[in-house]
Structure formats: C-alpha cells, structure tokens
Amino acid sequence: MLSLNFKKNLLSLSIPLFLIGCKEAEIKGEWINPEGSFNKSYIVSLITSADQNLTSKDIEVSELESSGNDHFFYVTLVDKGYTQEQLESLVSNVERLKDARNTNLTVNFTNIANAKDASERDLLNVVQRAGMEKNGSQSTSLNWEKAEVSVYTQKISITGYTDPYSDFNPKVYCQLTVPLTKRLNDFIIDKPFPYITSHDIPENIASAMSPTQLDKYIKDENGLRRYVNVGLELKGATYPHKTVFGDGFLTKFKESNDILTQSLPMTYNIDAQSIYFNFGDIPNTEVVSGLNDFGGVIHDKCAKLIKQAAPEIDKKWSSAVQLARVGRFTINPEWIPQE
C-alpha cells in the first residue's frame, strides 16, 4: 500500500512536467570574439538596457555554443510570455544600441563671412584665391572601439626657438586617440601656400594694372601668404570649421589645434582620420630620455586619469569595446509563442 501511494504521487508530479516540457529560448545571439571572452552579465545588462520592462531576474543566458568558427548563445525570458511583436521590438532595440556605440561628428566648414577673427579671414581669403575654398559640411563618427591611450613628451620648436625646459625633467602628457570611421576629405590644408609671380596672375587682372601696381599686388599677396603660412605652423593646418558632436558630454572639451595649447587638459584636436582628446600632464611621472614605457605603467596612469577626468568617455569607450563583441540578435527560429 505504501508502494502504491508512492507510485501514485510520483505519477501525479510527473504528468505536469511532461506536459510542460522545456521552454525554448526566445532569442539567439552571435558572439564575435573567442569563447574565453564571453560575458553573460554583459548580455543581461544589454538586454535590460534595450527593454526597461525586464530585470536581470527575468533573463537567463545559455553557455556559449560553437559551430565551426561561429559562436552563439541563447536568451530565455523567464516567466515572460512575450509576443512576436514584443520580441521584434526587443531585438530592434538591441541593434539600435549597438549602432549607437559610435559618436556622430559633423564638421561645418567656415566661409569668409563667418570668420571668427581677422587671422581666420586672411586665411580664407588666401584659400579662396588659391581655388581651395570649401563649403557645406562633412560627417563621420568616432570609432570608440578602437580608441587607444597615448602618452608622450614634447619639445616645442617654433621659428628657430626651442623650449629650453623640454630637455630637463620633461612632462609626460596623456591623450586618448580615437580614429574616425570615415576620413574627412580635404580637411587638412596643403601648406605652405606657394608665393606667386607675375605668371600666376590672370590676364584680365594683370592687363588692368600698371607695372608698379602689378609689383605692389604681387608683394602684398606674397606678404599675406607668408603671414598665413606662419599661422598654419602655429595654429595647425586644418580648414577653418566648427565641430558638432552627437554626444553632449563631449562639449566640455574645447577644440585647440594650436601647437602651444593642444596638450592642455580638456581640449581636443582633430585631423583627417582621428580625433585626440587631451588630459594634460600626468602627475608624479618622470621618464628617462630614450626609454619607452616598458610594462605600460605610464599608460595605466593615463587610463586612470581619463577615467577620473571624463567618466563619460571612459564609459562610452568600454561600452563600445563590449558591444563590438556582440553579433546579430535574432528571434530564435525554434521558439514557439505561448498560447
């Protein structure tokens, strides 16, 4: 009798389990990097960011599976009867987060009428007469995934003058180099501007001048070009512009292509293929002339300085690195909606 009751109770428990079966995972995800880098917690965090109605308790992530060179995982939403439409929205939001890992950047080129000062106006005048004028804008993005910490010393040498202190206890500067996803065409001015002769002056202009007027015209034009060329050496050779970032936290950085100020903290400078965020000199850091940063000690100090001075950049950077490891999210083809 005891045996009969035992069997009866066991059967009554096993019937519901048999009927329910195993729930198929709702989502299938790809993992691009090697298996050893797989991070379940990050996948959970990514999904909760994509769907505010989900918490970590609602999400189960499988172990990583492999098929040839492909790595994939499954996500099960525990006790969540999501519809096809809800899952499509979740997958779409995850892809949107991945697309947003880069920061949009737009460069608006300055015309003469909007020059910020006389120096910039002179440069644009020469650029215009040289047939190198640019209008409109160009857009690209900051590829945070490939950002790199850079440390350097510098020796300032301008028009024959060298900073006498740069050879003694040189400061070590901290910088984050972020490549652009698309090169900015014609962003760097081809310098120096060559001096002109009478052969470079259009016939319709030259014919309207006396020899004295022509000589003065050439002298004035070459004087302006000489002045502009010196300015390009001091202030950099980027085309006059205004930069607009897609992420508001970057507005706390001030653009400075001037070689005298571009190492100052909370500044940035930009060229055709990269943008450089500057964090000033690294405190309590000395280097021995001719030696590199073996062991990466100084680079580690720079990384900590970046995190302290600009936590938003550090977060954006680390998030982009993680997101780059996540491949495509899709609804699991084996999943069946619950009735």
mmCIF file with all atom_site columns, C-alpha atoms in Angstrom, residues 1-211:
data_model
loop_
_atom_site.group_PDB
_atom_site.id
_atom_site.type_symbol
_atom_site.label_atom_id
_atom_site.label_alt_id
_atom_site.label_comp_id
_atom_site.label_asym_id
_atom_site.label_entity_id
_atom_site.label_seq_id
_atom_site.pdbx_PDB_ins_code
_atom_site.Cartn_x
_atom_site.Cartn_y
_atom_site.Cartn_z
_atom_site.occupancy
_atom_site.B_iso_or_equiv
_atom_site.pdbx_formal_charge
_atom_site.auth_seq_id
_atom_site.auth_comp_id
_atom_site.auth_asym_id
_atom_site.auth_atom_id
_atom_site.pdbx_PDB_model_num
ATOM 1   C CA . MET A 1 1   ? 0.000  0.000  0.000   1.00 0.00 ? 1   MET A CA 1
ATOM 2   C CA . LEU A 1 2   ? 2.850  2.290  0.773   1.00 0.00 ? 2   LEU A CA 1
ATOM 3   C CA . SER A 1 3   ? 4.411  1.370  -2.519  1.00 0.00 ? 3   SER A CA 1
ATOM 4   C CA . LEU A 1 4   ? 1.189  2.085  -4.382  1.00 0.00 ? 4   LEU A CA 1
ATOM 5   C CA . ASN A 1 5   ? 0.817  5.501  -2.790  1.00 0.00 ? 5   ASN A CA 1
ATOM 6   C CA . PHE A 1 6   ? 4.403  6.295  -3.646  1.00 0.00 ? 6   PHE A CA 1
ATOM 7   C CA . LYS A 1 7   ? 3.900  5.434  -7.285  1.00 0.00 ? 7   LYS A CA 1
ATOM 8   C CA . LYS A 1 8   ? 0.695  7.371  -7.435  1.00 0.00 ? 8   LYS A CA 1
ATOM 9   C CA . ASN A 1 9   ? 2.261  10.504 -6.001  1.00 0.00 ? 9   ASN A CA 1
ATOM 10  C CA . LEU A 1 10  ? 5.228  10.221 -8.333  1.00 0.00 ? 10  LEU A CA 1
ATOM 11  C CA . LEU A 1 11  ? 2.972  9.921  -11.341 1.00 0.00 ? 11  LEU A CA 1
ATOM 12  C CA . SER A 1 12  ? 0.900  12.915 -10.308 1.00 0.00 ? 12  SER A CA 1
ATOM 13  C CA . LEU A 1 13  ? 4.086  15.028 -10.207 1.00 0.00 ? 13  LEU A CA 1
ATOM 14  C CA . SER A 1 14  ? 5.475  13.819 -13.493 1.00 0.00 ? 14  SER A CA 1
ATOM 15  C CA . ILE A 1 15  ? 2.378  14.461 -15.588 1.00 0.00 ? 15  ILE A CA 1
ATOM 16  C CA . PRO A 1 16  ? 2.583  18.287 -15.459 1.00 0.00 ? 16  PRO A CA 1
ATOM 17  C CA . LEU A 1 17  ? 6.333  18.223 -16.098 1.00 0.00 ? 17  LEU A CA 1
ATOM 18  C CA . PHE A 1 18  ? 5.831  16.052 -19.125 1.00 0.00 ? 18  PHE A CA 1
ATOM 19  C CA . LEU A 1 19  ? 3.095  18.274 -20.473 1.00 0.00 ? 19  LEU A CA 1
ATOM 20  C CA . ILE A 1 20  ? 5.016  21.496 -19.889 1.00 0.00 ? 20  ILE A CA 1
ATOM 21  C CA . GLY A 1 21  ? 8.339  20.326 -21.328 1.00 0.00 ? 21  GLY A CA 1
ATOM 22  C CA . CYS A 1 22  ? 11.321 22.672 -21.764 1.00 0.00 ? 22  CYS A CA 1
ATOM 23  C CA . LYS A 1 23  ? 10.708 26.249 -22.809 1.00 0.00 ? 23  LYS A CA 1
ATOM 24  C CA . GLU A 1 24  ? 12.547 27.239 -25.975 1.00 0.00 ? 24  GLU A CA 1
ATOM 25  C CA . ALA A 1 25  ? 14.758 30.316 -25.726 1.00 0.00 ? 25  ALA A CA 1
ATOM 26  C CA . GLU A 1 26  ? 13.232 33.385 -27.349 1.00 0.00 ? 26  GLU A CA 1
ATOM 27  C CA . ILE A 1 27  ? 16.434 34.942 -28.682 1.00 0.00 ? 27  ILE A CA 1
ATOM 28  C CA . LYS A 1 28  ? 19.564 33.720 -30.437 1.00 0.00 ? 28  LYS A CA 1
ATOM 29  C CA . GLY A 1 29  ? 22.661 35.901 -30.344 1.00 0.00 ? 29  GLY A CA 1
ATOM 30  C CA . GLU A 1 30  ? 26.038 35.780 -32.084 1.00 0.00 ? 30  GLU A CA 1
ATOM 31  C CA . TRP A 1 31  ? 29.348 36.259 -30.277 1.00 0.00 ? 31  TRP A CA 1
ATOM 32  C CA . ILE A 1 32  ? 32.139 37.578 -32.476 1.00 0.00 ? 32  ILE A CA 1
ATOM 33  C CA . ASN A 1 33  ? 35.164 37.226 -30.201 1.00 0.00 ? 33  ASN A CA 1
ATOM 34  C CA . PRO A 1 34  ? 36.744 33.991 -28.900 1.00 0.00 ? 34  PRO A CA 1
ATOM 35  C CA . GLU A 1 35  ? 34.868 31.878 -26.379 1.00 0.00 ? 35  GLU A CA 1
ATOM 36  C CA . GLY A 1 36  ? 37.071 32.905 -23.468 1.00 0.00 ? 36  GLY A CA 1
ATOM 37  C CA . SER A 1 37  ? 35.793 36.481 -23.635 1.00 0.00 ? 37  SER A CA 1
ATOM 38  C CA . PHE A 1 38  ? 32.088 35.595 -23.387 1.00 0.00 ? 38  PHE A CA 1
ATOM 39  C CA . ASN A 1 39  ? 30.358 37.604 -20.658 1.00 0.00 ? 39  ASN A CA 1
ATOM 40  C CA . LYS A 1 40  ? 26.857 36.547 -19.613 1.00 0.00 ? 40  LYS A CA 1
ATOM 41  C CA . SER A 1 41  ? 26.447 39.506 -17.272 1.00 0.00 ? 41  SER A CA 1
ATOM 42  C CA . TYR A 1 42  ? 27.089 41.939 -20.102 1.00 0.00 ? 42  TYR A CA 1
ATOM 43  C CA . ILE A 1 43  ? 24.439 40.259 -22.275 1.00 0.00 ? 43  ILE A CA 1
ATOM 44  C CA . VAL A 1 44  ? 21.937 40.605 -19.413 1.00 0.00 ? 44  VAL A CA 1
ATOM 45  C CA . SER A 1 45  ? 22.875 44.271 -18.990 1.00 0.00 ? 45  SER A CA 1
ATOM 46  C CA . LEU A 1 46  ? 22.489 44.890 -22.720 1.00 0.00 ? 46  LEU A CA 1
ATOM 47  C CA . ILE A 1 47  ? 19.010 43.356 -22.797 1.00 0.00 ? 47  ILE A CA 1
ATOM 48  C CA . THR A 1 48  ? 17.773 45.258 -19.735 1.00 0.00 ? 48  THR A CA 1
ATOM 49  C CA . SER A 1 49  ? 19.025 48.459 -21.382 1.00 0.00 ? 49  SER A CA 1
ATOM 50  C CA . ALA A 1 50  ? 17.051 47.580 -24.512 1.00 0.00 ? 50  ALA A CA 1
ATOM 51  C CA . ASP A 1 51  ? 13.848 46.751 -22.625 1.00 0.00 ? 51  ASP A CA 1
ATOM 52  C CA . GLN A 1 52  ? 13.075 48.680 -19.436 1.00 0.00 ? 52  GLN A CA 1
ATOM 53  C CA . ASN A 1 53  ? 10.366 46.145 -18.523 1.00 0.00 ? 53  ASN A CA 1
ATOM 54  C CA . LEU A 1 54  ? 12.960 43.430 -17.953 1.00 0.00 ? 54  LEU A CA 1
ATOM 55  C CA . THR A 1 55  ? 15.237 42.917 -14.959 1.00 0.00 ? 55  THR A CA 1
ATOM 56  C CA . SER A 1 56  ? 18.211 40.618 -14.538 1.00 0.00 ? 56  SER A CA 1
ATOM 57  C CA . LYS A 1 57  ? 15.935 38.092 -12.782 1.00 0.00 ? 57  LYS A CA 1
ATOM 58  C CA . ASP A 1 58  ? 13.856 37.795 -15.961 1.00 0.00 ? 58  ASP A CA 1
ATOM 59  C CA . ILE A 1 59  ? 16.793 36.768 -18.142 1.00 0.00 ? 59  ILE A CA 1
ATOM 60  C CA . GLU A 1 60  ? 18.711 33.519 -18.498 1.00 0.00 ? 60  GLU A CA 1
ATOM 61  C CA . VAL A 1 61  ? 21.705 33.351 -20.836 1.00 0.00 ? 61  VAL A CA 1
ATOM 62  C CA . SER A 1 62  ? 22.987 29.987 -22.035 1.00 0.00 ? 62  SER A CA 1
ATOM 63  C CA . GLU A 1 63  ? 26.588 28.879 -22.257 1.00 0.00 ? 63  GLU A CA 1
ATOM 64  C CA . LEU A 1 64  ? 28.336 29.778 -25.500 1.00 0.00 ? 64  LEU A CA 1
ATOM 65  C CA . GLU A 1 65  ? 27.951 27.174 -28.248 1.00 0.00 ? 65  GLU A CA 1
ATOM 66  C CA . SER A 1 66  ? 30.119 26.788 -31.340 1.00 0.00 ? 66  SER A CA 1
ATOM 67  C CA . SER A 1 67  ? 29.640 25.542 -34.866 1.00 0.00 ? 67  SER A CA 1
ATOM 68  C CA . GLY A 1 68  ? 32.855 25.757 -36.847 1.00 0.00 ? 68  GLY A CA 1
ATOM 69  C CA . ASN A 1 69  ? 34.075 29.336 -36.487 1.00 0.00 ? 69  ASN A CA 1
ATOM 70  C CA . ASP A 1 70  ? 30.667 30.623 -35.405 1.00 0.00 ? 70  ASP A CA 1
ATOM 71  C CA . HIS A 1 71  ? 29.844 31.227 -31.734 1.00 0.00 ? 71  HIS A CA 1
ATOM 72  C CA . PHE A 1 72  ? 26.297 31.766 -30.484 1.00 0.00 ? 72  PHE A CA 1
ATOM 73  C CA . PHE A 1 73  ? 24.167 31.772 -27.340 1.00 0.00 ? 73  PHE A CA 1
ATOM 74  C CA . TYR A 1 74  ? 20.503 31.725 -26.392 1.00 0.00 ? 74  TYR A CA 1
ATOM 75  C CA . VAL A 1 75  ? 18.467 34.040 -24.192 1.00 0.00 ? 75  VAL A CA 1
ATOM 76  C CA . THR A 1 76  ? 15.401 32.840 -22.309 1.00 0.00 ? 76  THR A CA 1
ATOM 77  C CA . LEU A 1 77  ? 12.939 35.292 -20.774 1.00 0.00 ? 77  LEU A CA 1
ATOM 78  C CA . VAL A 1 78  ? 11.814 33.574 -17.582 1.00 0.00 ? 78  VAL A CA 1
ATOM 79  C CA . ASP A 1 79  ? 8.075  33.753 -16.854 1.00 0.00 ? 79  ASP A CA 1
ATOM 80  C CA . LYS A 1 80  ? 7.606  36.293 -19.635 1.00 0.00 ? 80  LYS A CA 1
ATOM 81  C CA . GLY A 1 81  ? 5.044  35.433 -22.278 1.00 0.00 ? 81  GLY A CA 1
ATOM 82  C CA . TYR A 1 82  ? 6.390  37.830 -24.885 1.00 0.00 ? 82  TYR A CA 1
ATOM 83  C CA . THR A 1 83  ? 4.626  38.038 -28.218 1.00 0.00 ? 83  THR A CA 1
ATOM 84  C CA . GLN A 1 84  ? 6.356  38.018 -31.592 1.00 0.00 ? 84  GLN A CA 1
ATOM 85  C CA . GLU A 1 85  ? 5.887  41.783 -31.809 1.00 0.00 ? 85  GLU A CA 1
ATOM 86  C CA . GLN A 1 86  ? 7.443  42.371 -28.374 1.00 0.00 ? 86  GLN A CA 1
ATOM 87  C CA . LEU A 1 87  ? 10.454 40.227 -29.249 1.00 0.00 ? 87  LEU A CA 1
ATOM 88  C CA . GLU A 1 88  ? 10.909 42.039 -32.560 1.00 0.00 ? 88  GLU A CA 1
ATOM 89  C CA . SER A 1 89  ? 10.922 45.332 -30.651 1.00 0.00 ? 89  SER A CA 1
ATOM 90  C CA . LEU A 1 90  ? 13.489 43.990 -28.168 1.00 0.00 ? 90  LEU A CA 1
ATOM 91  C CA . VAL A 1 91  ? 15.790 42.715 -30.912 1.00 0.00 ? 91  VAL A CA 1
ATOM 92  C CA . SER A 1 92  ? 15.453 46.015 -32.783 1.00 0.00 ? 92  SER A CA 1
ATOM 93  C CA . ASN A 1 93  ? 16.357 47.985 -29.641 1.00 0.00 ? 93  ASN A CA 1
ATOM 94  C CA . VAL A 1 94  ? 19.461 45.853 -29.074 1.00 0.00 ? 94  VAL A CA 1
ATOM 95  C CA . GLU A 1 95  ? 20.608 46.528 -32.635 1.00 0.00 ? 95  GLU A CA 1
ATOM 96  C CA . ARG A 1 96  ? 19.925 50.236 -32.106 1.00 0.00 ? 96  ARG A CA 1
ATOM 97  C CA . LEU A 1 97  ? 22.137 50.250 -29.004 1.00 0.00 ? 97  LEU A CA 1
ATOM 98  C CA . LYS A 1 98  ? 24.905 48.586 -30.984 1.00 0.00 ? 98  LYS A CA 1
ATOM 99  C CA . ASP A 1 99  ? 24.629 51.170 -33.752 1.00 0.00 ? 99  ASP A CA 1
ATOM 100 C CA . ALA A 1 100 ? 24.842 53.982 -31.166 1.00 0.00 ? 100 ALA A CA 1
ATOM 101 C CA . ARG A 1 101 ? 28.206 52.825 -29.814 1.00 0.00 ? 101 ARG A CA 1
ATOM 102 C CA . ASN A 1 102 ? 29.933 55.349 -32.090 1.00 0.00 ? 102 ASN A CA 1
ATOM 103 C CA . THR A 1 103 ? 29.525 59.112 -31.695 1.00 0.00 ? 103 THR A CA 1
ATOM 104 C CA . ASN A 1 104 ? 28.393 61.103 -34.720 1.00 0.00 ? 104 ASN A CA 1
ATOM 105 C CA . LEU A 1 105 ? 30.620 64.039 -35.643 1.00 0.00 ? 105 LEU A CA 1
ATOM 106 C CA . THR A 1 106 ? 29.837 66.803 -38.142 1.00 0.00 ? 106 THR A CA 1
ATOM 107 C CA . VAL A 1 107 ? 32.352 69.345 -39.398 1.00 0.00 ? 107 VAL A CA 1
ATOM 108 C CA . ASN A 1 108 ? 30.794 72.571 -40.717 1.00 0.00 ? 108 ASN A CA 1
ATOM 109 C CA . PHE A 1 109 ? 33.239 74.480 -42.901 1.00 0.00 ? 109 PHE A CA 1
ATOM 110 C CA . THR A 1 110 ? 33.558 78.217 -42.251 1.00 0.00 ? 110 THR A CA 1
ATOM 111 C CA . ASN A 1 111 ? 33.128 80.761 -45.043 1.00 0.00 ? 111 ASN A CA 1
ATOM 112 C CA . ILE A 1 112 ? 34.689 84.232 -45.125 1.00 0.00 ? 112 ILE A CA 1
ATOM 113 C CA . ALA A 1 113 ? 31.526 85.973 -43.940 1.00 0.00 ? 113 ALA A CA 1
ATOM 114 C CA . ASN A 1 114 ? 31.545 83.891 -40.747 1.00 0.00 ? 114 ASN A CA 1
ATOM 115 C CA . ALA A 1 115 ? 35.260 84.079 -39.959 1.00 0.00 ? 115 ALA A CA 1
ATOM 116 C CA . LYS A 1 116 ? 35.800 84.356 -36.197 1.00 0.00 ? 116 LYS A CA 1
ATOM 117 C CA . ASP A 1 117 ? 38.682 86.850 -36.433 1.00 0.00 ? 117 ASP A CA 1
ATOM 118 C CA . ALA A 1 118 ? 40.971 88.722 -38.842 1.00 0.00 ? 118 ALA A CA 1
ATOM 119 C CA . SER A 1 119 ? 43.531 85.901 -38.887 1.00 0.00 ? 119 SER A CA 1
ATOM 120 C CA . GLU A 1 120 ? 40.953 83.352 -39.983 1.00 0.00 ? 120 GLU A CA 1
ATOM 121 C CA . ARG A 1 121 ? 39.569 85.793 -42.549 1.00 0.00 ? 121 ARG A CA 1
ATOM 122 C CA . ASP A 1 122 ? 43.043 86.262 -44.051 1.00 0.00 ? 122 ASP A CA 1
ATOM 123 C CA . LEU A 1 123 ? 43.487 82.501 -44.290 1.00 0.00 ? 123 LEU A CA 1
ATOM 124 C CA . LEU A 1 124 ? 40.131 82.056 -46.002 1.00 0.00 ? 124 LEU A CA 1
ATOM 125 C CA . ASN A 1 125 ? 40.973 84.858 -48.441 1.00 0.00 ? 125 ASN A CA 1
ATOM 126 C CA . VAL A 1 126 ? 44.148 83.049 -49.482 1.00 0.00 ? 126 VAL A CA 1
ATOM 127 C CA . VAL A 1 127 ? 42.323 79.715 -49.623 1.00 0.00 ? 127 VAL A CA 1
ATOM 128 C CA . GLN A 1 128 ? 39.674 81.243 -51.865 1.00 0.00 ? 128 GLN A CA 1
ATOM 129 C CA . ARG A 1 129 ? 42.183 82.821 -54.248 1.00 0.00 ? 129 ARG A CA 1
ATOM 130 C CA . ALA A 1 130 ? 44.080 79.528 -54.397 1.00 0.00 ? 130 ALA A CA 1
ATOM 131 C CA . GLY A 1 131 ? 40.897 77.759 -55.513 1.00 0.00 ? 131 GLY A CA 1
ATOM 132 C CA . MET A 1 132 ? 40.767 75.614 -52.356 1.00 0.00 ? 132 MET A CA 1
ATOM 133 C CA . GLU A 1 133 ? 37.595 77.002 -50.784 1.00 0.00 ? 133 GLU A CA 1
ATOM 134 C CA . LYS A 1 134 ? 35.222 74.513 -49.142 1.00 0.00 ? 134 LYS A CA 1
ATOM 135 C CA . ASN A 1 135 ? 31.549 74.876 -48.313 1.00 0.00 ? 135 ASN A CA 1
ATOM 136 C CA . GLY A 1 136 ? 28.947 72.833 -46.502 1.00 0.00 ? 136 GLY A CA 1
ATOM 137 C CA . SER A 1 137 ? 29.814 70.055 -44.091 1.00 0.00 ? 137 SER A CA 1
ATOM 138 C CA . GLN A 1 138 ? 31.161 66.540 -43.728 1.00 0.00 ? 138 GLN A CA 1
ATOM 139 C CA . SER A 1 139 ? 30.015 63.845 -41.335 1.00 0.00 ? 139 SER A CA 1
ATOM 140 C CA . THR A 1 140 ? 31.761 60.870 -39.791 1.00 0.00 ? 140 THR A CA 1
ATOM 141 C CA . SER A 1 141 ? 31.771 59.009 -36.454 1.00 0.00 ? 141 SER A CA 1
ATOM 142 C CA . LEU A 1 142 ? 34.153 58.329 -33.593 1.00 0.00 ? 142 LEU A CA 1
ATOM 143 C CA . ASN A 1 143 ? 35.145 54.671 -33.537 1.00 0.00 ? 143 ASN A CA 1
ATOM 144 C CA . TRP A 1 144 ? 35.406 54.246 -29.761 1.00 0.00 ? 144 TRP A CA 1
ATOM 145 C CA . GLU A 1 145 ? 36.037 50.524 -30.074 1.00 0.00 ? 145 GLU A CA 1
ATOM 146 C CA . LYS A 1 146 ? 39.499 51.231 -31.499 1.00 0.00 ? 146 LYS A CA 1
ATOM 147 C CA . ALA A 1 147 ? 40.437 54.089 -29.151 1.00 0.00 ? 147 ALA A CA 1
ATOM 148 C CA . GLU A 1 148 ? 43.966 53.943 -27.720 1.00 0.00 ? 148 GLU A CA 1
ATOM 149 C CA . VAL A 1 149 ? 45.731 55.555 -24.788 1.00 0.00 ? 149 VAL A CA 1
ATOM 150 C CA . SER A 1 150 ? 48.752 57.617 -25.857 1.00 0.00 ? 150 SER A CA 1
ATOM 151 C CA . VAL A 1 151 ? 51.479 59.095 -23.665 1.00 0.00 ? 151 VAL A CA 1
ATOM 152 C CA . TYR A 1 152 ? 54.156 61.428 -24.952 1.00 0.00 ? 152 TYR A CA 1
ATOM 153 C CA . THR A 1 153 ? 56.687 64.114 -24.173 1.00 0.00 ? 153 THR A CA 1
ATOM 154 C CA . GLN A 1 154 ? 57.199 67.105 -26.400 1.00 0.00 ? 154 GLN A CA 1
ATOM 155 C CA . LYS A 1 155 ? 59.781 69.648 -27.387 1.00 0.00 ? 155 LYS A CA 1
ATOM 156 C CA . ILE A 1 156 ? 58.392 72.932 -28.664 1.00 0.00 ? 156 ILE A CA 1
ATOM 157 C CA . SER A 1 157 ? 60.353 74.455 -31.529 1.00 0.00 ? 157 SER A CA 1
ATOM 158 C CA . ILE A 1 158 ? 58.890 77.393 -33.417 1.00 0.00 ? 158 ILE A CA 1
ATOM 159 C CA . THR A 1 159 ? 60.698 79.589 -35.928 1.00 0.00 ? 159 THR A CA 1
ATOM 160 C CA . GLY A 1 160 ? 64.081 78.630 -34.532 1.00 0.00 ? 160 GLY A CA 1
ATOM 161 C CA . TYR A 1 161 ? 63.151 78.891 -30.828 1.00 0.00 ? 161 TYR A CA 1
ATOM 162 C CA . THR A 1 162 ? 63.256 75.732 -28.701 1.00 0.00 ? 162 THR A CA 1
ATOM 163 C CA . ASP A 1 163 ? 61.725 75.435 -25.241 1.00 0.00 ? 163 ASP A CA 1
ATOM 164 C CA . PRO A 1 164 ? 64.830 75.141 -23.010 1.00 0.00 ? 164 PRO A CA 1
ATOM 165 C CA . TYR A 1 165 ? 62.936 73.232 -20.314 1.00 0.00 ? 165 TYR A CA 1
ATOM 166 C CA . SER A 1 166 ? 61.834 70.366 -22.552 1.00 0.00 ? 166 SER A CA 1
ATOM 167 C CA . ASP A 1 167 ? 65.170 68.544 -22.137 1.00 0.00 ? 167 ASP A CA 1
ATOM 168 C CA . PHE A 1 168 ? 65.088 68.637 -18.322 1.00 0.00 ? 168 PHE A CA 1
ATOM 169 C CA . ASN A 1 169 ? 62.501 66.608 -16.410 1.00 0.00 ? 169 ASN A CA 1
ATOM 170 C CA . PRO A 1 170 ? 60.086 66.655 -19.370 1.00 0.00 ? 170 PRO A CA 1
ATOM 171 C CA . LYS A 1 171 ? 56.395 66.373 -18.595 1.00 0.00 ? 171 LYS A CA 1
ATOM 172 C CA . VAL A 1 172 ? 54.560 63.285 -19.783 1.00 0.00 ? 172 VAL A CA 1
ATOM 173 C CA . TYR A 1 173 ? 51.229 64.072 -21.423 1.00 0.00 ? 173 TYR A CA 1
ATOM 174 C CA . CYS A 1 174 ? 48.090 61.926 -21.543 1.00 0.00 ? 174 CYS A CA 1
ATOM 175 C CA . GLN A 1 175 ? 45.909 61.608 -24.629 1.00 0.00 ? 175 GLN A CA 1
ATOM 176 C CA . LEU A 1 176 ? 43.148 59.361 -25.948 1.00 0.00 ? 176 LEU A CA 1
ATOM 177 C CA . THR A 1 177 ? 43.328 58.788 -29.701 1.00 0.00 ? 177 THR A CA 1
ATOM 178 C CA . VAL A 1 178 ? 40.019 57.854 -31.337 1.00 0.00 ? 178 VAL A CA 1
ATOM 179 C CA . PRO A 1 179 ? 40.004 57.010 -35.067 1.00 0.00 ? 179 PRO A CA 1
ATOM 180 C CA . LEU A 1 180 ? 37.212 58.253 -37.305 1.00 0.00 ? 180 LEU A CA 1
ATOM 181 C CA . THR A 1 181 ? 35.052 55.757 -39.160 1.00 0.00 ? 181 THR A CA 1
ATOM 182 C CA . LYS A 1 182 ? 35.339 57.827 -42.352 1.00 0.00 ? 182 LYS A CA 1
ATOM 183 C CA . ARG A 1 183 ? 38.165 60.112 -43.424 1.00 0.00 ? 183 ARG A CA 1
ATOM 184 C CA . LEU A 1 184 ? 37.477 63.861 -43.658 1.00 0.00 ? 184 LEU A CA 1
ATOM 185 C CA . ASN A 1 185 ? 38.401 64.762 -47.226 1.00 0.00 ? 185 ASN A CA 1
ATOM 186 C CA . ASP A 1 186 ? 40.409 67.958 -47.861 1.00 0.00 ? 186 ASP A CA 1
ATOM 187 C CA . PHE A 1 187 ? 40.222 68.756 -44.143 1.00 0.00 ? 187 PHE A CA 1
ATOM 188 C CA . ILE A 1 188 ? 43.947 69.443 -43.944 1.00 0.00 ? 188 ILE A CA 1
ATOM 189 C CA . ILE A 1 189 ? 45.155 72.444 -45.930 1.00 0.00 ? 189 ILE A CA 1
ATOM 190 C CA . ASP A 1 190 ? 48.015 71.672 -48.272 1.00 0.00 ? 190 ASP A CA 1
ATOM 191 C CA . LYS A 1 191 ? 50.656 74.026 -46.863 1.00 0.00 ? 191 LYS A CA 1
ATOM 192 C CA . PRO A 1 192 ? 52.655 76.113 -47.265 1.00 0.00 ? 192 PRO A CA 1
ATOM 193 C CA . PHE A 1 193 ? 50.974 78.306 -49.837 1.00 0.00 ? 193 PHE A CA 1
ATOM 194 C CA . PRO A 1 194 ? 53.486 78.945 -52.647 1.00 0.00 ? 194 PRO A CA 1
ATOM 195 C CA . TYR A 1 195 ? 54.492 82.503 -53.478 1.00 0.00 ? 195 TYR A CA 1
ATOM 196 C CA . ILE A 1 196 ? 53.229 83.916 -56.755 1.00 0.00 ? 196 ILE A CA 1
ATOM 197 C CA . THR A 1 197 ? 54.921 85.604 -59.672 1.00 0.00 ? 197 THR A CA 1
ATOM 198 C CA . SER A 1 198 ? 53.528 87.712 -62.497 1.00 0.00 ? 198 SER A CA 1
ATOM 199 C CA . HIS A 1 199 ? 52.861 84.485 -64.433 1.00 0.00 ? 199 HIS A CA 1
ATOM 200 C CA . ASP A 1 200 ? 50.304 83.408 -61.820 1.00 0.00 ? 200 ASP A CA 1
ATOM 201 C CA . ILE A 1 201 ? 48.106 86.490 -62.179 1.00 0.00 ? 201 ILE A CA 1
ATOM 202 C CA . PRO A 1 202 ? 45.127 86.107 -64.538 1.00 0.00 ? 202 PRO A CA 1
ATOM 203 C CA . GLU A 1 203 ? 45.450 88.132 -67.743 1.00 0.00 ? 203 GLU A CA 1
ATOM 204 C CA . ASN A 1 204 ? 42.258 90.110 -67.134 1.00 0.00 ? 204 ASN A CA 1
ATOM 205 C CA . ILE A 1 205 ? 43.671 91.344 -63.800 1.00 0.00 ? 205 ILE A CA 1
ATOM 206 C CA . ALA A 1 206 ? 47.244 91.928 -64.954 1.00 0.00 ? 206 ALA A CA 1
ATOM 207 C CA . SER A 1 207 ? 46.185 93.871 -68.066 1.00 0.00 ? 207 SER A CA 1
ATOM 208 C CA . ALA A 1 208 ? 44.275 96.388 -65.943 1.00 0.00 ? 208 ALA A CA 1
ATOM 209 C CA . MET A 1 209 ? 47.378 97.296 -63.874 1.00 0.00 ? 209 MET A CA 1
ATOM 210 C CA . SER A 1 210 ? 50.447 99.369 -64.476 1.00 0.00 ? 210 SER A CA 1
ATOM 211 C CA . PRO A 1 211 ? 53.844 97.687 -63.822 1.00 0.00 ? 211 PRO A CA 1
#
